[in-house]
Amino acid sequence: MHVQIGEAASNTERYAKAVATSKRIRFDIDRDVIRGRSFDFTKKFLPDGLSKVDQLDFLTGDEKRLLSQIQGRTYANMFGLVERFIAAKVLEVTGEHQLGDQNALEALVRFADEEIKHQELFRRVERMCAPGMPDGYIFVPEPNAVASAVLSKSTWAVLALICHIELFVLAHYRESVKADPNSSELWNDVFLHHWREESQHAIIDELEWQRVDARLSPDERDRGVSELIELVGAVDGLVQLQARADADYFVRVCGRSLSPAEAERVRAGVLSAYRWQYIVSGVQEPRFVKILGDMITEGQSDRIGKALVPVMH
Ligand SMILES: [Fe+2]
Ligand SMILES: [Fe+2]
């Protein structure tokens, strides 16, 4: 009982701290991020640490830059996509705090509001990318269809996926975007501001996921693990479709005719980069490994590990 009261007190402090930080760093899309600027198409968008274009050694510098811009456009669209189901799930769990911890309630209301704003930000990014790139780019997945499929799973599994996504967002910024001086300045600013608000989301994800986990029976959690495996499989399906669409678009618009073997290397390179970006970098993130590892059994951990084998290699 004492432990529970102590835990509740420290959790409410963590929610309160997330609220305070969220108020301090809150950004406005036009005033703070875009500031009347446009993307610099003479520079890369997605840094090499994420796009892995440096591994395609037969491409020229200009071609690598184009492929990084295509991947960057998809990166923004992918966030616009996942934030549709993230906002919906956050709004749903917010209801559980309505008459409870008011710090948690405020933290979650702000979280959902920020995700709705981020979707608008990424729609703006798409609209600003389109005129600077050749016609024919396609973003395949449809946000509401993906959201309906994801939200049909249990809250435990959906919160696990969301926590994974928001932790890899932080890792990408820390390790790649921030460290790359060669990318478009506006591009880096979009992800700087996004990263700042996402830092609170990752804390709240952990608290909410643990809160939901604490009320599950072992059988319910085991079903949650199966659903998480299904969700990661579904993400991989989307990643495969979009990687193929982006690689084929690049091959069509890169300005020269690549040999069949080179085109195949572009397809394999983009798929491997997207699996790294949207799955592997998240499941290897130490904070994610720790939170999940504290909830599940060794057998469940093995099941997840086996399911990930085709994606990791
Ligand atoms: Fe976001
Ligand atoms: Fe977020």
PDB file of C-alpha atoms and ligand atoms in Angstrom:
ATOM      1  CA  MET A   1       0.000   0.000   0.000  1.00  0.00           C
ATOM      2  CA  HIS A   2       2.777   2.441   1.005  1.00  0.00           C
ATOM      3  CA  VAL A   3       4.671   1.487  -2.128  1.00  0.00           C
ATOM      4  CA  GLN A   4       1.555   2.173  -4.250  1.00  0.00           C
ATOM      5  CA  ILE A   5       0.975   5.577  -2.648  1.00  0.00           C
ATOM      6  CA  GLY A   6       4.665   6.467  -3.104  1.00  0.00           C
ATOM      7  CA  GLU A   7       4.497   5.373  -6.745  1.00  0.00           C
ATOM      8  CA  ALA A   8       1.333   7.408  -7.399  1.00  0.00           C
ATOM      9  CA  ALA A   9       2.990  10.496  -5.858  1.00  0.00           C
ATOM     10  CA  SER A  10       6.104  10.127  -7.990  1.00  0.00           C
ATOM     11  CA  ASN A  11       3.985   9.472 -11.107  1.00  0.00           C
ATOM     12  CA  THR A  12       1.882  12.594 -10.571  1.00  0.00           C
ATOM     13  CA  GLU A  13       5.117  14.574 -10.253  1.00  0.00           C
ATOM     14  CA  ARG A  14       6.332  13.141 -13.548  1.00  0.00           C
ATOM     15  CA  TYR A  15       3.068  14.106 -15.267  1.00  0.00           C
ATOM     16  CA  ALA A  16       3.297  17.595 -13.707  1.00  0.00           C
ATOM     17  CA  LYS A  17       6.864  17.986 -14.934  1.00  0.00           C
ATOM     18  CA  ALA A  18       5.805  16.924 -18.449  1.00  0.00           C
ATOM     19  CA  VAL A  19       3.084  19.625 -18.356  1.00  0.00           C
ATOM     20  CA  ALA A  20       5.538  22.307 -17.197  1.00  0.00           C
ATOM     21  CA  THR A  21       8.079  21.419 -19.896  1.00  0.00           C
ATOM     22  CA  SER A  22       5.395  21.199 -22.562  1.00  0.00           C
ATOM     23  CA  LYS A  23       4.252  24.752 -21.701  1.00  0.00           C
ATOM     24  CA  ARG A  24       7.804  26.078 -21.803  1.00  0.00           C
ATOM     25  CA  ILE A  25       8.858  24.602 -25.153  1.00  0.00           C
ATOM     26  CA  ARG A  26       5.523  24.776 -27.006  1.00  0.00           C
ATOM     27  CA  PHE A  27       5.980  25.857 -30.644  1.00  0.00           C
ATOM     28  CA  ASP A  28       3.806  27.513 -33.226  1.00  0.00           C
ATOM     29  CA  ILE A  29       4.223  26.063 -36.739  1.00  0.00           C
ATOM     30  CA  ASP A  30       4.628  29.370 -38.576  1.00  0.00           C
ATOM     31  CA  ARG A  31       6.078  31.659 -35.909  1.00  0.00           C
ATOM     32  CA  ASP A  32       8.709  29.267 -34.516  1.00  0.00           C
ATOM     33  CA  VAL A  33       9.366  26.585 -37.139  1.00  0.00           C
ATOM     34  CA  ILE A  34       8.725  27.653 -40.732  1.00  0.00           C
ATOM     35  CA  ARG A  35       9.297  31.428 -40.275  1.00  0.00           C
ATOM     36  CA  GLY A  36       8.567  32.119 -43.949  1.00  0.00           C
ATOM     37  CA  ARG A  37      11.372  29.826 -45.109  1.00  0.00           C
ATOM     38  CA  SER A  38      11.355  26.995 -47.639  1.00  0.00           C
ATOM     39  CA  PHE A  39      13.420  23.844 -47.921  1.00  0.00           C
ATOM     40  CA  ASP A  40      16.900  24.126 -49.405  1.00  0.00           C
ATOM     41  CA  PHE A  41      16.875  21.541 -52.203  1.00  0.00           C
ATOM     42  CA  THR A  42      20.632  21.915 -52.673  1.00  0.00           C
ATOM     43  CA  LYS A  43      20.999  20.102 -49.344  1.00  0.00           C
ATOM     44  CA  LYS A  44      20.049  16.683 -48.021  1.00  0.00           C
ATOM     45  CA  PHE A  45      16.911  16.208 -45.923  1.00  0.00           C
ATOM     46  CA  LEU A  46      17.257  12.928 -44.074  1.00  0.00           C
ATOM     47  CA  PRO A  47      20.803  12.554 -42.701  1.00  0.00           C
ATOM     48  CA  ASP A  48      23.006   9.653 -43.824  1.00  0.00           C
ATOM     49  CA  GLY A  49      22.759   8.019 -40.382  1.00  0.00           C
ATOM     50  CA  LEU A  50      19.088   7.338 -41.159  1.00  0.00           C
ATOM     51  CA  SER A  51      18.893   7.246 -44.967  1.00  0.00           C
ATOM     52  CA  LYS A  52      21.989   5.018 -45.369  1.00  0.00           C
ATOM     53  CA  VAL A  53      22.424   6.514 -48.859  1.00  0.00           C
ATOM     54  CA  ASP A  54      26.201   6.577 -48.304  1.00  0.00           C
ATOM     55  CA  GLN A  55      26.148   2.781 -48.655  1.00  0.00           C
ATOM     56  CA  LEU A  56      24.986   3.060 -52.295  1.00  0.00           C
ATOM     57  CA  ASP A  57      28.481   3.852 -53.569  1.00  0.00           C
ATOM     58  CA  PHE A  58      27.535   3.798 -57.282  1.00  0.00           C
ATOM     59  CA  LEU A  59      25.291   6.878 -56.860  1.00  0.00           C
ATOM     60  CA  THR A  60      26.664  10.396 -57.489  1.00  0.00           C
ATOM     61  CA  GLY A  61      26.494  13.071 -54.788  1.00  0.00           C
ATOM     62  CA  ASP A  62      23.446  14.661 -56.487  1.00  0.00           C
ATOM     63  CA  GLU A  63      21.684  11.288 -56.672  1.00  0.00           C
ATOM     64  CA  LYS A  64      22.365  10.566 -52.999  1.00  0.00           C
ATOM     65  CA  ARG A  65      20.948  13.972 -52.127  1.00  0.00           C
ATOM     66  CA  LEU A  66      17.775  13.275 -54.157  1.00  0.00           C
ATOM     67  CA  LEU A  67      17.333   9.894 -52.478  1.00  0.00           C
ATOM     68  CA  SER A  68      17.774  11.533 -49.074  1.00  0.00           C
ATOM     69  CA  GLN A  69      15.086  14.091 -49.990  1.00  0.00           C
ATOM     70  CA  ILE A  70      12.677  11.355 -51.118  1.00  0.00           C
ATOM     71  CA  GLN A  71      13.275   9.465 -47.870  1.00  0.00           C
ATOM     72  CA  GLY A  72      12.844  12.692 -45.894  1.00  0.00           C
ATOM     73  CA  ARG A  73       9.507  13.392 -47.563  1.00  0.00           C
ATOM     74  CA  THR A  74       8.369   9.895 -46.632  1.00  0.00           C
ATOM     75  CA  TYR A  75       9.738  10.341 -43.093  1.00  0.00           C
ATOM     76  CA  ALA A  76       7.483  13.391 -42.590  1.00  0.00           C
ATOM     77  CA  ASN A  77       4.508  11.565 -44.132  1.00  0.00           C
ATOM     78  CA  MET A  78       5.120   8.515 -41.915  1.00  0.00           C
ATOM     79  CA  PHE A  79       4.906  10.707 -38.804  1.00  0.00           C
ATOM     80  CA  GLY A  80       1.738  12.341 -40.100  1.00  0.00           C
ATOM     81  CA  LEU A  81       0.412   8.790 -40.515  1.00  0.00           C
ATOM     82  CA  VAL A  82       1.313   7.319 -37.112  1.00  0.00           C
ATOM     83  CA  GLU A  83       0.259  10.474 -35.285  1.00  0.00           C
ATOM     84  CA  ARG A  84      -3.314   9.831 -36.451  1.00  0.00           C
ATOM     85  CA  PHE A  85      -3.577   6.673 -34.349  1.00  0.00           C
ATOM     86  CA  ILE A  86      -1.357   8.056 -31.585  1.00  0.00           C
ATOM     87  CA  ALA A  87      -3.671  11.049 -31.057  1.00  0.00           C
ATOM     88  CA  ALA A  88      -6.752   8.783 -31.145  1.00  0.00           C
ATOM     89  CA  LYS A  89      -5.343   6.355 -28.546  1.00  0.00           C
ATOM     90  CA  VAL A  90      -4.116   9.188 -26.310  1.00  0.00           C
ATOM     91  CA  LEU A  91      -7.573  10.808 -26.393  1.00  0.00           C
ATOM     92  CA  GLU A  92      -9.078   7.458 -25.401  1.00  0.00           C
ATOM     93  CA  VAL A  93      -6.796   6.860 -22.380  1.00  0.00           C
ATOM     94  CA  THR A  94      -7.211  10.507 -21.339  1.00  0.00           C
ATOM     95  CA  GLY A  95     -10.801   9.621 -20.413  1.00  0.00           C
ATOM     96  CA  GLU A  96      -9.540   7.322 -17.645  1.00  0.00           C
ATOM     97  CA  HIS A  97      -8.017  10.343 -15.848  1.00  0.00           C
ATOM     98  CA  GLN A  98     -11.019  12.664 -16.125  1.00  0.00           C
ATOM     99  CA  LEU A  99     -11.944  12.420 -12.436  1.00  0.00           C
ATOM    100  CA  GLY A 100      -8.525  11.222 -11.280  1.00  0.00           C
ATOM    101  CA  ASP A 101      -5.009  12.649 -11.325  1.00  0.00           C
ATOM    102  CA  GLN A 102      -5.437  16.127 -12.806  1.00  0.00           C
ATOM    103  CA  ASN A 103      -1.742  16.389 -13.690  1.00  0.00           C
ATOM    104  CA  ALA A 104      -2.071  13.216 -15.766  1.00  0.00           C
ATOM    105  CA  LEU A 105      -5.221  14.612 -17.373  1.00  0.00           C
ATOM    106  CA  GLU A 106      -3.504  17.861 -18.365  1.00  0.00           C
ATOM    107  CA  ALA A 107      -0.369  16.054 -19.594  1.00  0.00           C
ATOM    108  CA  LEU A 108      -2.481  13.813 -21.855  1.00  0.00           C
ATOM    109  CA  VAL A 109      -4.677  16.638 -23.158  1.00  0.00           C
ATOM    110  CA  ARG A 110      -1.526  18.544 -24.150  1.00  0.00           C
ATOM    111  CA  PHE A 111      -0.020  15.377 -25.669  1.00  0.00           C
ATOM    112  CA  ALA A 112      -3.078  14.840 -27.915  1.00  0.00           C
ATOM    113  CA  ASP A 113      -3.186  18.537 -28.862  1.00  0.00           C
ATOM    114  CA  GLU A 114       0.511  18.448 -29.815  1.00  0.00           C
ATOM    115  CA  GLU A 115       0.041  15.343 -31.991  1.00  0.00           C
ATOM    116  CA  ILE A 116      -2.814  17.019 -33.844  1.00  0.00           C
ATOM    117  CA  LYS A 117      -0.527  20.022 -34.432  1.00  0.00           C
ATOM    118  CA  HIS A 118       2.323  17.722 -35.570  1.00  0.00           C
ATOM    119  CA  GLN A 119       0.014  16.174 -38.181  1.00  0.00           C
ATOM    120  CA  GLU A 120      -0.611  19.677 -39.540  1.00  0.00           C
ATOM    121  CA  LEU A 121       3.146  20.372 -39.473  1.00  0.00           C
ATOM    122  CA  PHE A 122       3.859  17.239 -41.514  1.00  0.00           C
ATOM    123  CA  ARG A 123       1.082  18.047 -43.992  1.00  0.00           C
ATOM    124  CA  ARG A 124       2.816  21.422 -44.437  1.00  0.00           C
ATOM    125  CA  VAL A 125       6.150  19.658 -44.980  1.00  0.00           C
ATOM    126  CA  GLU A 126       4.548  17.479 -47.693  1.00  0.00           C
ATOM    127  CA  ARG A 127       3.070  20.550 -49.395  1.00  0.00           C
ATOM    128  CA  MET A 128       6.484  22.284 -49.302  1.00  0.00           C
ATOM    129  CA  CYS A 129       8.337  19.215 -50.624  1.00  0.00           C
ATOM    130  CA  ALA A 130       6.072  18.598 -53.611  1.00  0.00           C
ATOM    131  CA  PRO A 131       6.988  21.659 -55.764  1.00  0.00           C
ATOM    132  CA  GLY A 132      10.738  21.034 -55.351  1.00  0.00           C
ATOM    133  CA  MET A 133      10.661  17.434 -56.550  1.00  0.00           C
ATOM    134  CA  PRO A 134       9.733  15.721 -59.842  1.00  0.00           C
ATOM    135  CA  ASP A 135       6.113  14.544 -60.248  1.00  0.00           C
ATOM    136  CA  GLY A 136       5.229  10.958 -59.453  1.00  0.00           C
ATOM    137  CA  TYR A 137       5.971  10.626 -55.728  1.00  0.00           C
ATOM    138  CA  ILE A 138       3.345   8.490 -53.971  1.00  0.00           C
ATOM    139  CA  PHE A 139       2.771   8.012 -50.257  1.00  0.00           C
ATOM    140  CA  VAL A 140       0.968   4.674 -50.168  1.00  0.00           C
ATOM    141  CA  PRO A 141      -0.641   4.166 -46.723  1.00  0.00           C
ATOM    142  CA  GLU A 142      -3.870   5.967 -45.809  1.00  0.00           C
ATOM    143  CA  PRO A 143      -3.838   7.342 -42.215  1.00  0.00           C
ATOM    144  CA  ASN A 144      -7.406   6.443 -41.222  1.00  0.00           C
ATOM    145  CA  ALA A 145      -7.235   2.901 -42.631  1.00  0.00           C
ATOM    146  CA  VAL A 146      -3.964   2.268 -40.774  1.00  0.00           C
ATOM    147  CA  ALA A 147      -5.376   3.842 -37.592  1.00  0.00           C
ATOM    148  CA  SER A 148      -8.487   1.617 -37.699  1.00  0.00           C
ATOM    149  CA  ALA A 149      -6.358  -1.506 -38.054  1.00  0.00           C
ATOM    150  CA  VAL A 150      -3.961  -0.493 -35.252  1.00  0.00           C
ATOM    151  CA  LEU A 151      -6.726   0.600 -32.871  1.00  0.00           C
ATOM    152  CA  SER A 152      -8.475  -2.778 -33.232  1.00  0.00           C
ATOM    153  CA  LYS A 153      -5.688  -4.217 -31.016  1.00  0.00           C
ATOM    154  CA  SER A 154      -5.592  -4.053 -27.208  1.00  0.00           C
ATOM    155  CA  THR A 155      -4.501  -0.842 -25.492  1.00  0.00           C
ATOM    156  CA  TRP A 156      -1.413  -2.605 -24.072  1.00  0.00           C
ATOM    157  CA  ALA A 157      -0.208  -3.537 -27.568  1.00  0.00           C
ATOM    158  CA  VAL A 158      -1.011  -0.116 -29.059  1.00  0.00           C
ATOM    159  CA  LEU A 159       0.763   1.720 -26.215  1.00  0.00           C
ATOM    160  CA  ALA A 160       3.765  -0.566 -26.714  1.00  0.00           C
ATOM    161  CA  LEU A 161       3.898   0.403 -30.405  1.00  0.00           C
ATOM    162  CA  ILE A 162       3.461   4.108 -29.587  1.00  0.00           C
ATOM    163  CA  CYS A 163       6.190   4.026 -26.923  1.00  0.00           C
ATOM    164  CA  HIS A 164       8.497   2.317 -29.435  1.00  0.00           C
ATOM    165  CA  ILE A 165       7.796   4.977 -32.085  1.00  0.00           C
ATOM    166  CA  GLU A 166       8.266   7.953 -29.769  1.00  0.00           C
ATOM    167  CA  LEU A 167      11.507   6.563 -28.376  1.00  0.00           C
ATOM    168  CA  PHE A 168      12.980   6.069 -31.849  1.00  0.00           C
ATOM    169  CA  VAL A 169      11.986   9.650 -32.732  1.00  0.00           C
ATOM    170  CA  LEU A 170      14.173  10.835 -29.849  1.00  0.00           C
ATOM    171  CA  ALA A 171      17.032   8.506 -30.789  1.00  0.00           C
ATOM    172  CA  HIS A 172      16.948   9.636 -34.445  1.00  0.00           C
ATOM    173  CA  TYR A 173      17.187  13.288 -33.474  1.00  0.00           C
ATOM    174  CA  ARG A 174      19.906  12.755 -30.859  1.00  0.00           C
ATOM    175  CA  GLU A 175      22.068  10.484 -32.958  1.00  0.00           C
ATOM    176  CA  SER A 176      21.490  11.584 -36.564  1.00  0.00           C
ATOM    177  CA  VAL A 177      19.535  14.762 -37.279  1.00  0.00           C
ATOM    178  CA  LYS A 178      21.247  16.930 -34.644  1.00  0.00           C
ATOM    179  CA  ALA A 179      24.670  15.656 -35.616  1.00  0.00           C
ATOM    180  CA  ASP A 180      24.326  16.316 -39.370  1.00  0.00           C
ATOM    181  CA  PRO A 181      25.420  19.808 -40.512  1.00  0.00           C
ATOM    182  CA  ASN A 182      24.774  18.985 -44.197  1.00  0.00           C
ATOM    183  CA  SER A 183      20.975  18.906 -44.082  1.00  0.00           C
ATOM    184  CA  SER A 184      18.563  21.723 -44.964  1.00  0.00           C
ATOM    185  CA  GLU A 185      18.338  24.188 -42.048  1.00  0.00           C
ATOM    186  CA  LEU A 186      14.531  24.273 -42.105  1.00  0.00           C
ATOM    187  CA  TRP A 187      14.467  20.489 -42.216  1.00  0.00           C
ATOM    188  CA  ASN A 188      16.594  20.299 -39.070  1.00  0.00           C
ATOM    189  CA  ASP A 189      14.421  22.917 -37.353  1.00  0.00           C
ATOM    190  CA  VAL A 190      11.243  20.912 -38.026  1.00  0.00           C
ATOM    191  CA  PHE A 191      12.781  17.929 -36.293  1.00  0.00           C
ATOM    192  CA  LEU A 192      14.334  19.966 -33.488  1.00  0.00           C
ATOM    193  CA  HIS A 193      10.930  21.356 -32.499  1.00  0.00           C
ATOM    194  CA  HIS A 194       9.228  17.995 -32.979  1.00  0.00           C
ATOM    195  CA  TRP A 195      11.873  16.296 -30.820  1.00  0.00           C
ATOM    196  CA  ARG A 196      11.348  18.804 -27.993  1.00  0.00           C
ATOM    197  CA  GLU A 197       7.628  18.031 -27.718  1.00  0.00           C
ATOM    198  CA  GLU A 198       8.149  14.305 -28.284  1.00  0.00           C
ATOM    199  CA  SER A 199      10.479  14.150 -25.277  1.00  0.00           C
ATOM    200  CA  GLN A 200       7.446  14.605 -22.999  1.00  0.00           C
ATOM    201  CA  HIS A 201       5.375  12.128 -25.010  1.00  0.00           C
ATOM    202  CA  ALA A 202       7.909   9.380 -24.420  1.00  0.00           C
ATOM    203  CA  ILE A 203       7.709   9.913 -20.645  1.00  0.00           C
ATOM    204  CA  ILE A 204       3.903   9.865 -20.715  1.00  0.00           C
ATOM    205  CA  ASP A 205       3.860   6.751 -22.948  1.00  0.00           C
ATOM    206  CA  GLU A 206       5.917   4.890 -20.385  1.00  0.00           C
ATOM    207  CA  LEU A 207       3.661   5.946 -17.491  1.00  0.00           C
ATOM    208  CA  GLU A 208       0.466   5.064 -19.363  1.00  0.00           C
ATOM    209  CA  TRP A 209       1.766   1.764 -20.683  1.00  0.00           C
ATOM    210  CA  GLN A 210       2.890   0.737 -17.180  1.00  0.00           C
ATOM    211  CA  ARG A 211      -0.471   1.839 -15.709  1.00  0.00           C
ATOM    212  CA  VAL A 212      -2.353  -0.317 -18.222  1.00  0.00           C
ATOM    213  CA  ASP A 213       0.088  -3.203 -17.772  1.00  0.00           C
ATOM    214  CA  ALA A 214      -0.444  -3.258 -13.994  1.00  0.00           C
ATOM    215  CA  ARG A 215      -4.113  -4.227 -14.382  1.00  0.00           C
ATOM    216  CA  LEU A 216      -3.620  -7.070 -16.895  1.00  0.00           C
ATOM    217  CA  SER A 217      -3.788 -10.776 -16.073  1.00  0.00           C
ATOM    218  CA  PRO A 218      -0.905 -12.940 -17.370  1.00  0.00           C
ATOM    219  CA  ASP A 219      -3.196 -14.278 -20.129  1.00  0.00           C
ATOM    220  CA  GLU A 220      -4.226 -10.794 -21.230  1.00  0.00           C
ATOM    221  CA  ARG A 221      -0.580  -9.703 -21.331  1.00  0.00           C
ATOM    222  CA  ASP A 222       0.314 -12.781 -23.369  1.00  0.00           C
ATOM    223  CA  ARG A 223      -2.373 -11.853 -25.904  1.00  0.00           C
ATOM    224  CA  GLY A 224      -0.943  -8.308 -25.862  1.00  0.00           C
ATOM    225  CA  VAL A 225       2.465  -9.709 -26.797  1.00  0.00           C
ATOM    226  CA  SER A 226       0.916 -11.592 -29.750  1.00  0.00           C
ATOM    227  CA  GLU A 227      -0.847  -8.416 -30.878  1.00  0.00           C
ATOM    228  CA  LEU A 228       2.359  -6.390 -30.577  1.00  0.00           C
ATOM    229  CA  ILE A 229       4.060  -8.946 -32.845  1.00  0.00           C
ATOM    230  CA  GLU A 230       1.154  -8.563 -35.316  1.00  0.00           C
ATOM    231  CA  LEU A 231       1.473  -4.764 -35.191  1.00  0.00           C
ATOM    232  CA  VAL A 232       5.205  -4.849 -35.869  1.00  0.00           C
ATOM    233  CA  GLY A 233       4.487  -7.224 -38.783  1.00  0.00           C
ATOM    234  CA  ALA A 234       1.920  -4.740 -40.107  1.00  0.00           C
ATOM    235  CA  VAL A 235       4.433  -1.877 -39.799  1.00  0.00           C
ATOM    236  CA  ASP A 236       6.909  -3.987 -41.760  1.00  0.00           C
ATOM    237  CA  GLY A 237       4.254  -4.535 -44.453  1.00  0.00           C
ATOM    238  CA  LEU A 238       3.789  -0.760 -44.803  1.00  0.00           C
ATOM    239  CA  VAL A 239       7.534  -0.202 -44.776  1.00  0.00           C
ATOM    240  CA  GLN A 240       7.980  -2.720 -47.612  1.00  0.00           C
ATOM    241  CA  LEU A 241       5.279  -1.054 -49.745  1.00  0.00           C
ATOM    242  CA  GLN A 242       6.614   2.460 -49.235  1.00  0.00           C
ATOM    243  CA  ALA A 243      10.254   1.436 -49.699  1.00  0.00           C
ATOM    244  CA  ARG A 244       9.329  -0.117 -53.032  1.00  0.00           C
ATOM    245  CA  ALA A 245       7.334   2.960 -54.107  1.00  0.00           C
ATOM    246  CA  ASP A 246      10.162   5.341 -53.144  1.00  0.00           C
ATOM    247  CA  ALA A 247      12.931   3.250 -54.732  1.00  0.00           C
ATOM    248  CA  ASP A 248      10.944   2.916 -57.982  1.00  0.00           C
ATOM    249  CA  TYR A 249      10.226   6.680 -57.983  1.00  0.00           C
ATOM    250  CA  PHE A 250      13.955   7.379 -57.507  1.00  0.00           C
ATOM    251  CA  VAL A 251      14.878   5.017 -60.365  1.00  0.00           C
ATOM    252  CA  ARG A 252      12.364   6.806 -62.635  1.00  0.00           C
ATOM    253  CA  VAL A 253      13.423  10.382 -61.812  1.00  0.00           C
ATOM    254  CA  CYS A 254      17.153  10.158 -61.014  1.00  0.00           C
ATOM    255  CA  GLY A 255      18.081  11.362 -64.505  1.00  0.00           C
ATOM    256  CA  ARG A 256      19.962   8.376 -65.910  1.00  0.00           C
ATOM    257  CA  SER A 257      19.157   4.773 -66.548  1.00  0.00           C
ATOM    258  CA  LEU A 258      20.432   2.493 -63.811  1.00  0.00           C
ATOM    259  CA  SER A 259      21.351  -1.097 -64.609  1.00  0.00           C
ATOM    260  CA  PRO A 260      18.908  -3.765 -63.295  1.00  0.00           C
ATOM    261  CA  ALA A 261      21.489  -4.716 -60.642  1.00  0.00           C
ATOM    262  CA  GLU A 262      21.865  -1.089 -59.527  1.00  0.00           C
ATOM    263  CA  ALA A 263      18.080  -0.604 -59.383  1.00  0.00           C
ATOM    264  CA  GLU A 264      17.875  -3.745 -57.259  1.00  0.00           C
ATOM    265  CA  ARG A 265      20.532  -2.360 -54.909  1.00  0.00           C
ATOM    266  CA  VAL A 266      18.539   0.864 -54.566  1.00  0.00           C
ATOM    267  CA  ARG A 267      15.411  -1.167 -53.658  1.00  0.00           C
ATOM    268  CA  ALA A 268      17.293  -3.272 -51.112  1.00  0.00           C
ATOM    269  CA  GLY A 269      19.065  -0.211 -49.683  1.00  0.00           C
ATOM    270  CA  VAL A 270      15.848   1.775 -49.197  1.00  0.00           C
ATOM    271  CA  LEU A 271      14.073  -1.218 -47.623  1.00  0.00           C
ATOM    272  CA  SER A 272      16.933  -1.796 -45.224  1.00  0.00           C
ATOM    273  CA  ALA A 273      17.044   1.949 -44.341  1.00  0.00           C
ATOM    274  CA  TYR A 274      13.284   2.010 -43.690  1.00  0.00           C
ATOM    275  CA  ARG A 275      13.405  -1.107 -41.531  1.00  0.00           C
ATOM    276  CA  TRP A 276      16.202   0.561 -39.574  1.00  0.00           C
ATOM    277  CA  GLN A 277      14.267   3.830 -39.241  1.00  0.00           C
ATOM    278  CA  TYR A 278      10.820   2.503 -38.361  1.00  0.00           C
ATOM    279  CA  ILE A 279      11.489  -0.788 -36.562  1.00  0.00           C
ATOM    280  CA  VAL A 280      15.058  -1.780 -35.686  1.00  0.00           C
ATOM    281  CA  SER A 281      16.276   1.518 -34.210  1.00  0.00           C
ATOM    282  CA  GLY A 282      13.240   1.447 -31.875  1.00  0.00           C
ATOM    283  CA  VAL A 283      13.351  -2.144 -30.701  1.00  0.00           C
ATOM    284  CA  GLN A 284      17.069  -1.778 -29.960  1.00  0.00           C
ATOM    285  CA  GLU A 285      16.585   1.453 -28.006  1.00  0.00           C
ATOM    286  CA  PRO A 286      17.763   0.630 -24.440  1.00  0.00           C
ATOM    287  CA  ARG A 287      14.889   2.515 -22.794  1.00  0.00           C
ATOM    288  CA  PHE A 288      12.340   0.506 -24.784  1.00  0.00           C
ATOM    289  CA  VAL A 289      14.119  -2.780 -24.091  1.00  0.00           C
ATOM    290  CA  LYS A 290      14.073  -2.001 -20.342  1.00  0.00           C
ATOM    291  CA  ILE A 291      10.389  -0.954 -20.119  1.00  0.00           C
ATOM    292  CA  LEU A 292       9.184  -3.951 -22.150  1.00  0.00           C
ATOM    293  CA  GLY A 293      11.613  -6.356 -20.457  1.00  0.00           C
ATOM    294  CA  ASP A 294      10.235  -5.424 -17.012  1.00  0.00           C
ATOM    295  CA  MET A 295       6.708  -6.404 -18.139  1.00  0.00           C
ATOM    296  CA  ILE A 296       7.156  -9.672 -20.003  1.00  0.00           C
ATOM    297  CA  THR A 297       8.510 -13.178 -19.384  1.00  0.00           C
ATOM    298  CA  GLU A 298      11.605 -14.668 -20.963  1.00  0.00           C
ATOM    299  CA  GLY A 299       9.395 -16.856 -23.177  1.00  0.00           C
ATOM    300  CA  GLN A 300       7.491 -13.813 -24.421  1.00  0.00           C
ATOM    301  CA  SER A 301      10.748 -11.984 -25.048  1.00  0.00           C
ATOM    302  CA  ASP A 302      11.967 -14.955 -27.135  1.00  0.00           C
ATOM    303  CA  ARG A 303       8.733 -14.916 -29.160  1.00  0.00           C
ATOM    304  CA  ILE A 304       9.244 -11.227 -29.989  1.00  0.00           C
ATOM    305  CA  GLY A 305      12.911 -11.818 -30.824  1.00  0.00           C
ATOM    306  CA  LYS A 306      12.039 -14.664 -33.240  1.00  0.00           C
ATOM    307  CA  ALA A 307       9.349 -12.587 -34.947  1.00  0.00           C
ATOM    308  CA  LEU A 308      11.880  -9.803 -35.538  1.00  0.00           C
ATOM    309  CA  VAL A 309      14.527 -12.014 -37.176  1.00  0.00           C
ATOM    310  CA  PRO A 310      13.401 -11.396 -40.819  1.00  0.00           C
ATOM    311  CA  VAL A 311      13.271  -7.632 -40.201  1.00  0.00           C
ATOM    312  CA  MET A 312      16.657  -7.398 -38.493  1.00  0.00           C
ATOM    313  CA  HIS A 313      18.583  -9.192 -41.271  1.00  0.00           C
TER     314      HIS A 313
HETATM  315 FE    FE B   1       4.598  14.035 -32.865  1.00  0.00          FE
HETATM  316 FE    FE B   2       4.416  12.165 -29.991  1.00  0.00          FE
END
